[in-house]
mmCIF file of C-alpha atoms in Angstrom:
data_model
loop_
_atom_site.group_PDB
_atom_site.id
_atom_site.type_symbol
_atom_site.label_atom_id
_atom_site.label_comp_id
_atom_site.label_asym_id
_atom_site.label_seq_id
_atom_site.Cartn_x
_atom_site.Cartn_y
_atom_site.Cartn_z
ATOM 1 C CA LEU A 233 -59.509 -78.196 -3.964
ATOM 2 C CA ILE A 234 -56.680 -78.186 -6.555
ATOM 3 C CA MET A 235 -56.692 -74.977 -8.835
ATOM 4 C CA TYR A 236 -55.370 -74.627 -12.227
ATOM 5 C CA ILE A 237 -54.332 -71.405 -14.120
ATOM 6 C CA THR A 238 -53.298 -71.557 -18.135
ATOM 7 C CA LEU A 239 -50.545 -69.650 -19.121
ATOM 8 C CA THR A 240 -48.970 -69.465 -22.510
ATOM 9 C CA SER A 241 -45.636 -71.592 -23.058
ATOM 10 C CA LEU A 242 -42.578 -69.832 -24.782
ATOM 11 C CA PRO A 243 -42.198 -70.441 -28.018
ATOM 12 C CA SER A 244 -40.218 -74.017 -29.136
ATOM 13 C CA LYS A 245 -37.429 -73.965 -31.853
ATOM 14 C CA ASN A 246 -40.098 -74.877 -34.528
ATOM 15 C CA GLY A 247 -42.230 -71.722 -33.232
ATOM 16 C CA PHE A 248 -44.832 -73.581 -31.431
ATOM 17 C CA GLN A 249 -46.394 -71.860 -28.598
ATOM 18 C CA GLY A 250 -48.547 -73.991 -26.391
ATOM 19 C CA GLN A 251 -50.706 -73.726 -23.426
ATOM 20 C CA VAL A 252 -49.800 -74.690 -19.986
ATOM 21 C CA ALA A 253 -52.541 -75.573 -17.088
ATOM 22 C CA LEU A 254 -50.265 -74.809 -13.631
ATOM 23 C CA ASN A 255 -51.744 -76.127 -10.035
ATOM 24 C CA VAL A 256 -51.596 -72.805 -8.081
ATOM 25 C CA ASN A 257 -50.760 -74.750 -4.950
ATOM 26 C CA ARG A 258 -47.514 -75.573 -6.368
ATOM 27 C CA ILE A 259 -46.200 -72.570 -7.088
ATOM 28 C CA ASN A 260 -43.579 -71.257 -5.020
ATOM 29 C CA GLY A 261 -42.474 -68.135 -7.058
ATOM 30 C CA PHE A 262 -41.398 -66.411 -10.199
ATOM 31 C CA ARG A 263 -38.594 -64.799 -11.772
ATOM 32 C CA ASP A 264 -37.637 -62.331 -14.583
ATOM 33 C CA VAL A 265 -35.540 -63.499 -17.246
ATOM 34 C CA ASP A 266 -34.120 -61.990 -20.074
ATOM 35 C CA TYR A 267 -33.540 -63.254 -23.808
ATOM 36 C CA THR A 268 -30.009 -63.967 -24.859
ATOM 37 C CA ASP A 269 -27.923 -64.644 -27.697
ATOM 38 C CA ILE A 270 -25.404 -67.267 -28.480
ATOM 39 C CA GLY A 271 -22.711 -65.244 -27.199
ATOM 40 C CA GLY A 272 -24.918 -64.481 -23.372
ATOM 41 C CA ASN A 273 -25.890 -60.877 -24.835
ATOM 42 C CA THR A 274 -28.906 -59.584 -23.708
ATOM 43 C CA GLU A 275 -31.428 -59.422 -26.470
ATOM 44 C CA LYS A 276 -33.711 -56.057 -27.154
ATOM 45 C CA ASP A 277 -36.682 -55.072 -28.850
ATOM 46 C CA LEU A 278 -36.954 -52.301 -31.039
ATOM 47 C CA ALA A 279 -37.222 -49.460 -28.276
ATOM 48 C CA GLY A 280 -33.841 -50.614 -26.828
ATOM 49 C CA TYR A 281 -35.503 -52.539 -23.705
ATOM 50 C CA PRO A 282 -34.317 -55.967 -22.711
ATOM 51 C CA GLU A 283 -36.568 -59.199 -24.040
ATOM 52 C CA THR A 284 -37.925 -60.877 -21.227
ATOM 53 C CA TYR A 285 -39.915 -63.799 -20.014
ATOM 54 C CA THR A 286 -40.886 -64.858 -16.739
ATOM 55 C CA GLU A 287 -39.885 -68.484 -15.123
ATOM 56 C CA VAL A 288 -42.544 -70.016 -12.681
ATOM 57 C CA LEU A 289 -40.529 -71.926 -10.087
ATOM 58 C CA MET A 290 -42.578 -74.605 -8.406
ATOM 59 C CA LYS A 291 -41.998 -77.659 -6.289
ATOM 60 C CA GLY A 292 -39.467 -80.363 -8.706
ATOM 61 C CA CYS A 293 -39.381 -78.024 -11.865
ATOM 62 C CA SER A 294 -39.757 -74.512 -13.406
ATOM 63 C CA MET A 295 -41.770 -73.775 -16.310
ATOM 64 C CA ALA A 296 -40.923 -70.835 -18.707
ATOM 65 C CA VAL A 297 -43.928 -68.665 -19.604
ATOM 66 C CA ALA A 298 -44.924 -65.799 -21.817
ATOM 67 C CA GLU A 299 -47.078 -63.806 -19.432
ATOM 68 C CA PRO A 300 -45.660 -60.922 -16.998
ATOM 69 C CA ILE A 301 -45.718 -61.277 -13.225
ATOM 70 C CA PRO A 302 -48.377 -58.755 -13.008
ATOM 71 C CA THR A 303 -50.736 -61.048 -15.008
ATOM 72 C CA ILE A 304 -49.839 -64.226 -13.675
ATOM 73 C CA LEU A 305 -50.772 -63.012 -10.130
ATOM 74 C CA GLU A 306 -54.080 -61.515 -11.373
ATOM 75 C CA LYS A 307 -54.860 -65.095 -12.745
ATOM 76 C CA ILE A 308 -54.170 -66.751 -9.304
ATOM 77 C CA ARG A 309 -56.191 -63.838 -7.342
ATOM 78 C CA ASP A 310 -59.049 -64.733 -10.089
ATOM 79 C CA SER A 311 -59.011 -68.128 -10.051
ATOM 80 C CA LYS A 312 -58.906 -68.150 -5.941
ATOM 81 C CA MET A 313 -61.841 -65.572 -6.152
ATOM 82 C CA ARG A 314 -64.145 -68.093 -8.155
ATOM 83 C CA ASP A 315 -62.798 -71.013 -5.589
ATOM 84 C CA ASP A 316 -64.347 -68.905 -2.994
ATOM 85 C CA ARG A 317 -67.494 -67.770 -4.550
ATOM 86 C CA ASN A 318 -67.894 -71.720 -5.345
ATOM 87 C CA ARG A 319 -67.749 -72.682 -2.282
ATOM 88 C CA SER A 320 -70.630 -70.297 -0.410
#
């Protein structure tokens, strides 16, 4: 059975921010990445913390999404629990 989770992609240059459905069986890992400006400097929020996004590492590609790693892991856990309930 193929399970998908829905995440939010990063905004494009014109401001569009869409949804992506990812196959949880193809996800290999995650990486926090900081936003950088043209000069390579880390962009910070109003409180001075680095602004970050999550890169989802998959077989053959990667996807940049807005959700933090703990939220993605929770969505994967929830989808697997739903699948287990559907099988019983």
